[in-house]
mmCIF file of C-alpha atoms in Angstrom:
data_model
loop_
_atom_site.group_PDB
_atom_site.id
_atom_site.type_symbol
_atom_site.label_atom_id
_atom_site.label_comp_id
_atom_site.label_asym_id
_atom_site.label_seq_id
_atom_site.Cartn_x
_atom_site.Cartn_y
_atom_site.Cartn_z
ATOM 1 C CA MET A 1 -49.360 -17.973 90.682
ATOM 2 C CA THR A 2 -47.426 -15.846 88.172
ATOM 3 C CA THR A 3 -49.688 -14.016 85.711
ATOM 4 C CA TYR A 4 -49.081 -12.159 82.447
ATOM 5 C CA LYS A 5 -50.260 -8.924 84.104
ATOM 6 C CA GLY A 6 -47.878 -9.515 86.979
ATOM 7 C CA ILE A 7 -44.951 -9.857 84.571
ATOM 8 C CA GLN A 8 -45.871 -7.244 81.954
ATOM 9 C CA GLY A 9 -47.953 -4.826 84.030
ATOM 10 C CA PHE A 10 -51.075 -5.119 81.839
ATOM 11 C CA THR A 11 -53.617 -7.721 80.760
ATOM 12 C CA ILE A 12 -53.979 -9.482 77.411
ATOM 13 C CA GLN A 13 -56.501 -7.820 75.097
ATOM 14 C CA ASN A 14 -59.461 -9.670 73.617
ATOM 15 C CA LEU A 15 -59.842 -8.302 70.054
ATOM 16 C CA SER A 16 -62.167 -9.144 67.159
ATOM 17 C CA ALA A 17 -59.401 -8.316 64.628
ATOM 18 C CA ASP A 18 -55.615 -8.115 64.689
ATOM 19 C CA PRO A 19 -54.407 -4.574 65.540
ATOM 20 C CA SER A 20 -52.959 -2.609 62.613
ATOM 21 C CA ASN A 21 -50.131 -1.286 64.795
ATOM 22 C CA PHE A 22 -48.547 -3.349 67.524
ATOM 23 C CA GLU A 23 -45.299 -3.602 69.417
ATOM 24 C CA GLU A 24 -42.920 -6.503 68.998
ATOM 25 C CA GLY A 25 -43.810 -9.155 71.559
ATOM 26 C CA GLN A 26 -47.359 -7.874 72.112
ATOM 27 C CA VAL A 27 -49.832 -10.712 72.781
ATOM 28 C CA TRP A 28 -53.592 -10.685 72.177
ATOM 29 C CA TYR A 29 -56.534 -13.045 71.684
ATOM 30 C CA ASN A 30 -58.356 -12.887 68.326
ATOM 31 C CA SER A 31 -61.971 -13.716 69.203
ATOM 32 C CA THR A 32 -62.990 -14.041 65.538
ATOM 33 C CA SER A 33 -60.478 -16.760 64.652
ATOM 34 C CA ASN A 34 -60.344 -18.048 68.268
ATOM 35 C CA VAL A 35 -56.544 -18.063 68.452
ATOM 36 C CA TRP A 36 -53.822 -16.423 70.541
ATOM 37 C CA LYS A 37 -51.407 -14.230 68.577
ATOM 38 C CA VAL A 38 -48.127 -12.431 69.082
ATOM 39 C CA GLY A 39 -46.658 -9.563 67.066
ATOM 40 C CA GLU A 40 -43.078 -9.830 65.874
ATOM 41 C CA LEU A 41 -40.694 -8.375 63.306
ATOM 42 C CA THR A 42 -39.502 -10.459 60.377
ATOM 43 C CA THR A 43 -35.760 -10.948 60.082
ATOM 44 C CA ALA A 44 -35.447 -12.064 56.455
ATOM 45 C CA GLY A 45 -38.703 -11.294 54.678
ATOM 46 C CA SER A 46 -41.228 -13.843 53.464
ATOM 47 C CA TRP A 47 -43.787 -14.603 50.755
ATOM 48 C CA ALA A 48 -47.361 -15.523 51.690
ATOM 49 C CA THR A 49 -50.204 -16.781 49.519
ATOM 50 C CA GLY A 50 -52.800 -14.216 48.456
ATOM 51 C CA GLY A 51 -56.106 -14.455 46.600
ATOM 52 C CA THR A 52 -56.098 -16.217 43.228
ATOM 53 C CA MET A 53 -56.848 -14.203 40.091
ATOM 54 C CA ASN A 54 -60.175 -14.849 38.374
ATOM 55 C CA THR A 55 -58.416 -15.265 35.007
ATOM 56 C CA ALA A 56 -55.128 -17.141 34.987
ATOM 57 C CA ARG A 57 -52.743 -15.531 32.487
ATOM 58 C CA ARG A 58 -49.188 -14.756 31.543
ATOM 59 C CA LEU A 59 -47.560 -11.815 29.756
ATOM 60 C CA LEU A 60 -49.986 -9.431 31.478
ATOM 61 C CA GLY A 61 -49.597 -5.771 32.352
ATOM 62 C CA SER A 62 -49.729 -4.198 35.790
ATOM 63 C CA ALA A 63 -49.985 -0.769 37.373
ATOM 64 C CA THR A 64 -46.392 -0.792 38.588
ATOM 65 C CA SER A 65 -46.910 2.008 41.120
ATOM 66 C CA GLY A 66 -49.812 0.138 42.692
ATOM 67 C CA THR A 67 -49.616 -1.339 46.166
ATOM 68 C CA GLN A 68 -49.956 -4.709 47.826
ATOM 69 C CA THR A 69 -53.493 -3.795 48.883
ATOM 70 C CA ALA A 70 -54.488 -1.927 45.712
ATOM 71 C CA ALA A 71 -53.055 -3.645 42.626
ATOM 72 C CA LEU A 72 -54.231 -3.622 39.010
ATOM 73 C CA ALA A 73 -53.762 -6.353 36.370
ATOM 74 C CA PHE A 74 -54.794 -6.218 32.716
ATOM 75 C CA GLY A 75 -54.372 -7.962 29.377
ATOM 76 C CA GLY A 76 -52.082 -10.934 28.854
ATOM 77 C CA GLY A 77 -52.549 -14.443 27.534
ATOM 78 C CA TRP A 78 -50.773 -16.427 24.828
ATOM 79 C CA PRO A 79 -50.807 -18.062 22.323
ATOM 80 C CA THR A 80 -53.091 -16.138 20.029
ATOM 81 C CA PRO A 81 -55.987 -15.860 19.483
ATOM 82 C CA VAL A 82 -56.535 -16.072 23.252
ATOM 83 C CA ILE A 83 -55.434 -12.502 24.020
ATOM 84 C CA GLN A 84 -57.047 -11.017 27.108
ATOM 85 C CA ASN A 85 -58.695 -7.618 27.564
ATOM 86 C CA VAL A 86 -59.700 -8.543 31.121
ATOM 87 C CA THR A 87 -58.965 -6.141 33.998
ATOM 88 C CA GLU A 88 -58.823 -7.151 37.657
ATOM 89 C CA GLU A 89 -58.370 -5.164 40.871
ATOM 90 C CA TYR A 90 -56.799 -6.548 44.067
ATOM 91 C CA ASN A 91 -57.732 -5.316 47.556
ATOM 92 C CA GLY A 92 -55.142 -7.170 49.596
ATOM 93 C CA SER A 93 -57.072 -10.428 49.815
ATOM 94 C CA SER A 94 -59.101 -11.017 46.635
ATOM 95 C CA TRP A 95 -59.376 -10.055 42.962
ATOM 96 C CA ALA A 96 -62.478 -8.477 41.400
ATOM 97 C CA ASN A 97 -63.187 -8.034 37.695
ATOM 98 C CA SER A 98 -63.445 -4.491 36.368
ATOM 99 C CA ASN A 99 -64.144 -3.042 32.914
ATOM 100 C CA ASN A 100 -62.147 -4.439 30.008
ATOM 101 C CA LEU A 101 -59.378 -2.789 28.028
ATOM 102 C CA ASN A 102 -60.525 -1.302 24.737
ATOM 103 C CA THR A 103 -57.669 -3.110 22.993
ATOM 104 C CA GLY A 104 -56.955 -6.628 24.191
ATOM 105 C CA ARG A 105 -53.197 -7.140 24.308
ATOM 106 C CA THR A 106 -50.430 -9.414 25.531
ATOM 107 C CA PHE A 107 -46.670 -8.922 26.051
ATOM 108 C CA THR A 108 -47.811 -5.501 27.329
ATOM 109 C CA ALA A 109 -46.576 -2.984 29.915
ATOM 110 C CA GLY A 110 -48.109 -0.571 32.389
ATOM 111 C CA ALA A 111 -47.604 2.173 34.953
ATOM 112 C CA GLY A 112 -49.605 4.127 37.508
ATOM 113 C CA THR A 113 -51.949 2.973 40.242
ATOM 114 C CA GLN A 114 -55.235 1.138 40.670
ATOM 115 C CA THR A 115 -57.214 4.372 40.307
ATOM 116 C CA ALA A 116 -54.944 6.040 37.718
ATOM 117 C CA GLY A 117 -53.428 3.306 35.577
ATOM 118 C CA LEU A 118 -51.744 3.281 32.192
ATOM 119 C CA ALA A 119 -51.448 0.472 29.603
ATOM 120 C CA PHE A 120 -49.198 0.700 26.536
ATOM 121 C CA GLY A 121 -47.659 -1.430 23.832
ATOM 122 C CA GLY A 122 -47.877 -5.174 23.355
ATOM 123 C CA ILE A 123 -49.354 -7.459 20.713
ATOM 124 C CA SER A 124 -53.034 -6.976 19.955
ATOM 125 C CA GLY A 125 -53.615 -9.899 17.586
ATOM 126 C CA PRO A 126 -52.064 -12.690 15.544
ATOM 127 C CA SER A 127 -48.874 -11.499 13.848
ATOM 128 C CA PRO A 128 -48.351 -10.335 11.133
ATOM 129 C CA VAL A 129 -52.001 -9.248 10.722
ATOM 130 C CA ASN A 130 -51.954 -7.267 13.968
ATOM 131 C CA PRO A 131 -48.334 -7.037 15.118
ATOM 132 C CA GLU A 132 -46.915 -4.723 17.783
ATOM 133 C CA THR A 133 -49.330 -2.023 18.948
ATOM 134 C CA THR A 134 -48.632 1.580 19.949
ATOM 135 C CA ALA A 135 -52.020 1.890 21.685
ATOM 136 C CA THR A 136 -52.074 3.663 25.048
ATOM 137 C CA GLU A 137 -55.026 3.580 27.451
ATOM 138 C CA LYS A 138 -55.775 5.327 30.745
ATOM 139 C CA TYR A 139 -57.678 3.758 33.651
ATOM 140 C CA ASP A 140 -59.616 5.868 36.167
ATOM 141 C CA GLY A 141 -60.472 3.160 38.665
ATOM 142 C CA THR A 142 -63.558 2.133 36.703
ATOM 143 C CA SER A 143 -63.003 2.175 32.956
ATOM 144 C CA TRP A 144 -60.337 2.512 30.247
ATOM 145 C CA THR A 145 -60.127 5.447 27.837
ATOM 146 C CA ASN A 146 -58.078 5.441 24.641
ATOM 147 C CA ASN A 147 -55.345 8.061 24.614
ATOM 148 C CA PRO A 148 -55.406 10.012 21.325
ATOM 149 C CA THR A 149 -51.728 9.262 20.675
ATOM 150 C CA GLY A 150 -49.728 6.117 21.300
ATOM 151 C CA LEU A 151 -46.099 5.114 21.578
ATOM 152 C CA ASN A 152 -43.820 6.431 18.852
ATOM 153 C CA VAL A 153 -42.486 2.897 18.331
ATOM 154 C CA GLY A 154 -44.904 -0.018 18.500
ATOM 155 C CA ARG A 155 -43.351 -2.933 20.353
ATOM 156 C CA HIS A 156 -43.973 -5.829 22.660
ATOM 157 C CA SER A 157 -42.084 -7.365 25.589
ATOM 158 C CA LEU A 158 -41.312 -3.846 26.789
ATOM 159 C CA THR A 159 -41.314 -2.619 30.380
ATOM 160 C CA GLY A 160 -42.767 0.420 32.117
ATOM 161 C CA CYS A 161 -42.895 2.336 35.380
ATOM 162 C CA GLY A 162 -43.937 5.698 36.813
ATOM 163 C CA THR A 163 -47.365 7.296 36.982
ATOM 164 C CA GLN A 164 -50.252 7.959 34.611
ATOM 165 C CA THR A 165 -48.982 11.485 33.968
ATOM 166 C CA ALA A 166 -45.246 10.760 34.107
ATOM 167 C CA ALA A 167 -44.510 7.277 32.784
ATOM 168 C CA LEU A 168 -41.464 5.623 31.266
ATOM 169 C CA ALA A 169 -41.521 2.904 28.576
ATOM 170 C CA ALA A 170 -38.267 1.110 27.816
ATOM 171 C CA VAL A 171 -36.729 -1.585 25.593
ATOM 172 C CA GLY A 172 -38.748 -4.346 23.892
ATOM 173 C CA ASN A 173 -39.240 -6.328 20.690
ATOM 174 C CA PRO A 174 -38.961 -6.757 17.671
ATOM 175 C CA GLY A 175 -35.283 -7.258 18.211
ATOM 176 C CA ALA A 176 -33.576 -6.303 21.440
ATOM 177 C CA LEU A 177 -34.396 -2.588 21.466
ATOM 178 C CA ASN A 178 -32.545 -0.007 23.558
ATOM 179 C CA ILE A 179 -35.121 2.769 23.100
ATOM 180 C CA ALA A 180 -37.027 4.601 25.818
ATOM 181 C CA GLU A 181 -39.991 6.988 25.756
ATOM 182 C CA GLU A 182 -41.492 9.359 28.323
ATOM 183 C CA PHE A 183 -45.213 10.055 28.728
ATOM 184 C CA ASN A 184 -46.470 13.383 30.095
ATOM 185 C CA GLY A 185 -50.125 12.466 30.445
ATOM 186 C CA SER A 186 -50.994 13.092 26.810
ATOM 187 C CA THR A 187 -48.068 12.313 24.471
ATOM 188 C CA TRP A 188 -44.986 10.115 24.278
ATOM 189 C CA THR A 189 -41.558 11.666 23.608
ATOM 190 C CA ALA A 190 -38.319 9.880 22.745
ATOM 191 C CA ALA A 191 -35.906 9.656 25.690
ATOM 192 C CA PRO A 192 -32.178 8.781 25.785
ATOM 193 C CA THR A 193 -31.360 5.200 24.784
ATOM 194 C CA LEU A 194 -30.117 2.499 27.125
ATOM 195 C CA SER A 195 -26.612 1.096 26.916
ATOM 196 C CA ILE A 196 -27.909 -2.464 26.424
ATOM 197 C CA GLY A 197 -30.706 -3.306 24.005
ATOM 198 C CA ARG A 198 -32.960 -5.956 25.525
ATOM 199 C CA ASN A 199 -36.481 -7.331 25.928
ATOM 200 C CA TYR A 200 -38.423 -9.269 28.584
ATOM 201 C CA SER A 201 -36.969 -6.940 31.253
ATOM 202 C CA THR A 202 -38.649 -5.428 34.288
ATOM 203 C CA SER A 203 -38.490 -1.934 35.757
ATOM 204 C CA ALA A 204 -39.077 -0.030 38.986
ATOM 205 C CA GLY A 205 -39.298 3.549 40.179
ATOM 206 C CA ILE A 206 -40.539 6.742 38.574
ATOM 207 C CA GLN A 207 -39.855 8.544 35.313
ATOM 208 C CA THR A 208 -36.920 10.540 36.683
ATOM 209 C CA SER A 209 -35.499 7.816 38.938
ATOM 210 C CA ALA A 210 -35.953 4.416 37.353
ATOM 211 C CA LEU A 211 -34.383 0.988 36.984
ATOM 212 C CA VAL A 212 -34.436 -1.439 34.047
ATOM 213 C CA ILE A 213 -33.502 -4.911 35.240
ATOM 214 C CA GLY A 214 -32.486 -8.143 33.530
ATOM 215 C CA GLY A 215 -33.989 -9.447 30.295
ATOM 216 C CA GLU A 216 -32.632 -10.833 27.059
ATOM 217 C CA SER A 217 -30.092 -8.962 24.955
ATOM 218 C CA ALA A 218 -29.391 -9.711 21.297
ATOM 219 C CA THR A 219 -26.962 -12.451 22.292
ATOM 220 C CA ALA A 220 -27.886 -13.811 25.719
ATOM 221 C CA THR A 221 -29.909 -13.455 28.905
ATOM 222 C CA THR A 222 -28.528 -10.522 30.898
ATOM 223 C CA ASN A 223 -28.210 -9.720 34.603
ATOM 224 C CA ALA A 224 -27.517 -6.037 33.899
ATOM 225 C CA THR A 225 -29.309 -3.208 35.688
ATOM 226 C CA GLU A 226 -29.424 0.328 34.305
ATOM 227 C CA GLU A 227 -30.400 3.416 36.297
ATOM 228 C CA TYR A 228 -32.161 6.451 34.771
ATOM 229 C CA ASP A 229 -32.197 9.941 36.276
ATOM 230 C CA GLY A 230 -34.473 11.564 33.728
ATOM 231 C CA SER A 231 -31.678 12.426 31.314
ATOM 232 C CA THR A 232 -28.976 9.735 31.428
ATOM 233 C CA TRP A 233 -28.735 5.956 31.751
ATOM 234 C CA THR A 234 -25.874 4.550 33.853
ATOM 235 C CA ALA A 235 -24.861 1.034 34.860
ATOM 236 C CA GLY A 236 -26.174 -0.252 38.173
ATOM 237 C CA GLY A 237 -25.415 -3.428 40.097
ATOM 238 C CA ASN A 238 -25.901 -6.785 38.381
ATOM 239 C CA LEU A 239 -28.520 -9.295 39.469
ATOM 240 C CA ASN A 240 -27.101 -12.335 41.233
ATOM 241 C CA THR A 241 -29.473 -14.574 39.257
ATOM 242 C CA THR A 242 -29.405 -13.886 35.519
ATOM 243 C CA ARG A 243 -32.975 -14.038 34.205
ATOM 244 C CA PHE A 244 -35.640 -12.684 31.874
ATOM 245 C CA SER A 245 -39.448 -12.319 32.085
ATOM 246 C CA LEU A 246 -39.103 -11.382 35.767
ATOM 247 C CA ALA A 247 -41.097 -8.841 37.793
ATOM 248 C CA SER A 248 -40.253 -6.131 40.293
ATOM 249 C CA ALA A 249 -41.516 -3.632 42.848
ATOM 250 C CA GLY A 250 -40.238 -0.565 44.676
ATOM 251 C CA ILE A 251 -38.083 2.411 43.755
ATOM 252 C CA GLN A 252 -34.576 2.992 42.386
ATOM 253 C CA THR A 253 -32.920 2.902 45.813
ATOM 254 C CA ALA A 254 -35.082 0.167 47.351
ATOM 255 C CA ALA A 255 -36.249 -2.327 44.729
ATOM 256 C CA LEU A 256 -37.408 -5.916 44.747
ATOM 257 C CA ALA A 257 -36.858 -8.340 41.823
ATOM 258 C CA PHE A 258 -38.469 -11.774 41.743
ATOM 259 C CA ALA A 259 -39.310 -14.823 39.620
ATOM 260 C CA GLY A 260 -38.413 -15.005 35.912
ATOM 261 C CA ASN A 261 -36.729 -17.531 33.692
ATOM 262 C CA THR A 262 -33.093 -18.550 33.973
ATOM 263 C CA PRO A 263 -30.971 -20.400 31.417
ATOM 264 C CA PRO A 264 -31.201 -23.196 30.201
ATOM 265 C CA PRO A 265 -34.334 -22.239 30.702
ATOM 266 C CA ALA A 266 -36.001 -22.899 34.060
ATOM 267 C CA TYR A 267 -38.684 -21.105 36.050
ATOM 268 C CA SER A 268 -37.278 -19.107 38.963
ATOM 269 C CA ALA A 269 -38.614 -18.405 42.450
ATOM 270 C CA ALA A 270 -35.601 -16.296 43.458
ATOM 271 C CA THR A 271 -35.992 -12.924 45.183
ATOM 272 C CA GLU A 272 -33.392 -10.138 45.325
ATOM 273 C CA LEU A 273 -33.277 -6.723 47.006
ATOM 274 C CA TYR A 274 -31.584 -3.609 45.595
ATOM 275 C CA ASP A 275 -30.249 -0.765 47.731
ATOM 276 C CA GLY A 276 -29.378 1.668 44.943
ATOM 277 C CA THR A 277 -25.952 0.098 44.424
ATOM 278 C CA SER A 278 -26.081 -3.693 44.539
ATOM 279 C CA TRP A 279 -28.461 -6.663 44.622
ATOM 280 C CA THR A 280 -28.634 -9.014 47.608
ATOM 281 C CA ASN A 281 -30.210 -12.467 47.539
ATOM 282 C CA SER A 282 -33.177 -12.875 49.844
ATOM 283 C CA PRO A 283 -33.634 -16.243 51.558
ATOM 284 C CA ALA A 284 -37.343 -15.865 50.797
ATOM 285 C CA SER A 285 -38.464 -17.611 47.615
ATOM 286 C CA LEU A 286 -41.837 -17.576 45.890
ATOM 287 C CA SER A 287 -43.953 -20.665 46.504
ATOM 288 C CA THR A 288 -44.750 -20.804 42.771
ATOM 289 C CA ALA A 289 -41.716 -20.493 40.497
ATOM 290 C CA ARG A 290 -42.831 -18.676 37.336
ATOM 291 C CA ASP A 291 -42.099 -16.141 34.628
ATOM 292 C CA SER A 292 -44.090 -13.574 32.593
ATOM 293 C CA LEU A 293 -45.905 -12.330 35.716
ATOM 294 C CA GLY A 294 -47.092 -9.007 37.091
ATOM 295 C CA GLY A 295 -45.671 -7.121 40.046
ATOM 296 C CA ALA A 296 -46.265 -3.992 42.124
ATOM 297 C CA GLY A 297 -45.780 -2.526 45.581
ATOM 298 C CA THR A 298 -42.654 -1.691 47.537
ATOM 299 C CA GLN A 299 -39.512 -3.499 48.633
ATOM 300 C CA SER A 300 -41.083 -4.209 52.021
ATOM 301 C CA ALA A 301 -44.604 -4.908 50.739
ATOM 302 C CA GLY A 302 -44.486 -6.336 47.226
ATOM 303 C CA ILE A 303 -46.985 -8.422 45.281
ATOM 304 C CA ALA A 304 -46.549 -11.025 42.530
ATOM 305 C CA PHE A 305 -49.465 -12.286 40.421
ATOM 306 C CA GLY A 306 -50.217 -14.364 37.360
ATOM 307 C CA GLY A 307 -47.539 -15.664 35.020
ATOM 308 C CA ASN A 308 -46.462 -18.929 33.477
ATOM 309 C CA THR A 309 -45.468 -22.133 35.273
ATOM 310 C CA ALA A 310 -44.616 -25.670 34.224
ATOM 311 C CA PRO A 311 -48.334 -26.663 34.049
ATOM 312 C CA GLY A 312 -49.246 -23.476 32.128
ATOM 313 C CA GLN A 313 -50.766 -20.089 32.911
ATOM 314 C CA THR A 314 -51.418 -19.346 36.577
ATOM 315 C CA GLY A 315 -53.527 -16.940 38.603
ATOM 316 C CA ALA A 316 -51.494 -17.452 41.789
ATOM 317 C CA THR A 317 -50.864 -14.363 43.915
ATOM 318 C CA GLU A 318 -48.155 -13.993 46.544
ATOM 319 C CA GLN A 319 -47.427 -11.121 48.902
ATOM 320 C CA PHE A 320 -43.963 -10.208 50.166
ATOM 321 C CA THR A 321 -43.329 -8.849 53.634
ATOM 322 C CA GLY A 322 -39.849 -7.368 53.919
ATOM 323 C CA ALA A 323 -37.318 -7.713 56.695
ATOM 324 C CA GLY A 324 -38.187 -5.601 59.701
ATOM 325 C CA ALA A 325 -41.885 -5.495 58.869
ATOM 326 C CA ALA A 326 -44.514 -6.307 61.469
ATOM 327 C CA VAL A 327 -46.214 -9.712 61.192
ATOM 328 C CA THR A 328 -48.499 -11.746 63.414
ATOM 329 C CA LYS A 329 -47.893 -15.311 64.520
ATOM 330 C CA THR A 330 -50.363 -17.754 66.024
ATOM 331 C CA ILE A 331 -49.236 -19.231 69.345
ATOM 332 C CA THR A 332 -50.383 -22.296 71.232
ATOM 333 C CA VAL A 333 -51.431 -21.886 74.831
ATOM 334 C CA SER A 334 -51.493 -25.025 76.984
#
């Protein structure tokens, strides 16, 4: 009788957990879940359901340099007066509550990582009593600390990227602003302006190599991408799906854009990949079409969480595995 060892030259392993590194075509038995599995490489990328947030919300902030297994979400919520100061940490499978922001805010932005996060801007209360805030806070993995100085221009519906000590804040409301500011760990400084004023955009990358993607200009929803090198903004490739209130992950030369709202409007589940020049549609769509969500991670390992859907605010989390990444697949043995 032909055996697996006779064909492959080795026996099938009996493992209590899936191996972290495996070769394409490798077969093993997972004794914990009592199933046979095979390792393979994805060809198109895919979204998978993750753990649900403890507090469903839209218009939240995220540590944009976080990862799929170490993400940070904070603030959000609308309409007023239900503005959140809640913070949650994600470990790759579930969300856990952490210490609250000092200033609850919505329509906010963020940068950094789960252990060195940054929150800035947004709306901190019912307008016009408490309109756009300049407040900036730093997160150390446990608690938030107020930064002595805030943004030079208070605004909401802005976008951010970078790290806690080298962040970039761009565009926003009121109006469709084209301003940008750079943070050095203690103070914000005005940076060169973008070519297109906009709000409800998303961004990716670091302070000296960033993208601002999509959003709403003064006249219409835009598909424009602008690239920043630390001193100058230049036009990048246009999104294939024009949208605002979308999210993103990755870096300037390998970015991921997903979800959002498309005219007339409608919630989007579309995913696109950027190579530093142009956007390509991914056949992988989010299970939950939404806008006003958070995002983090890389082009090959992104994460989407929270947002707004047709029924209302959601806490749904989805994780993206890019093309060429290793995934496991359950197989049936008869």
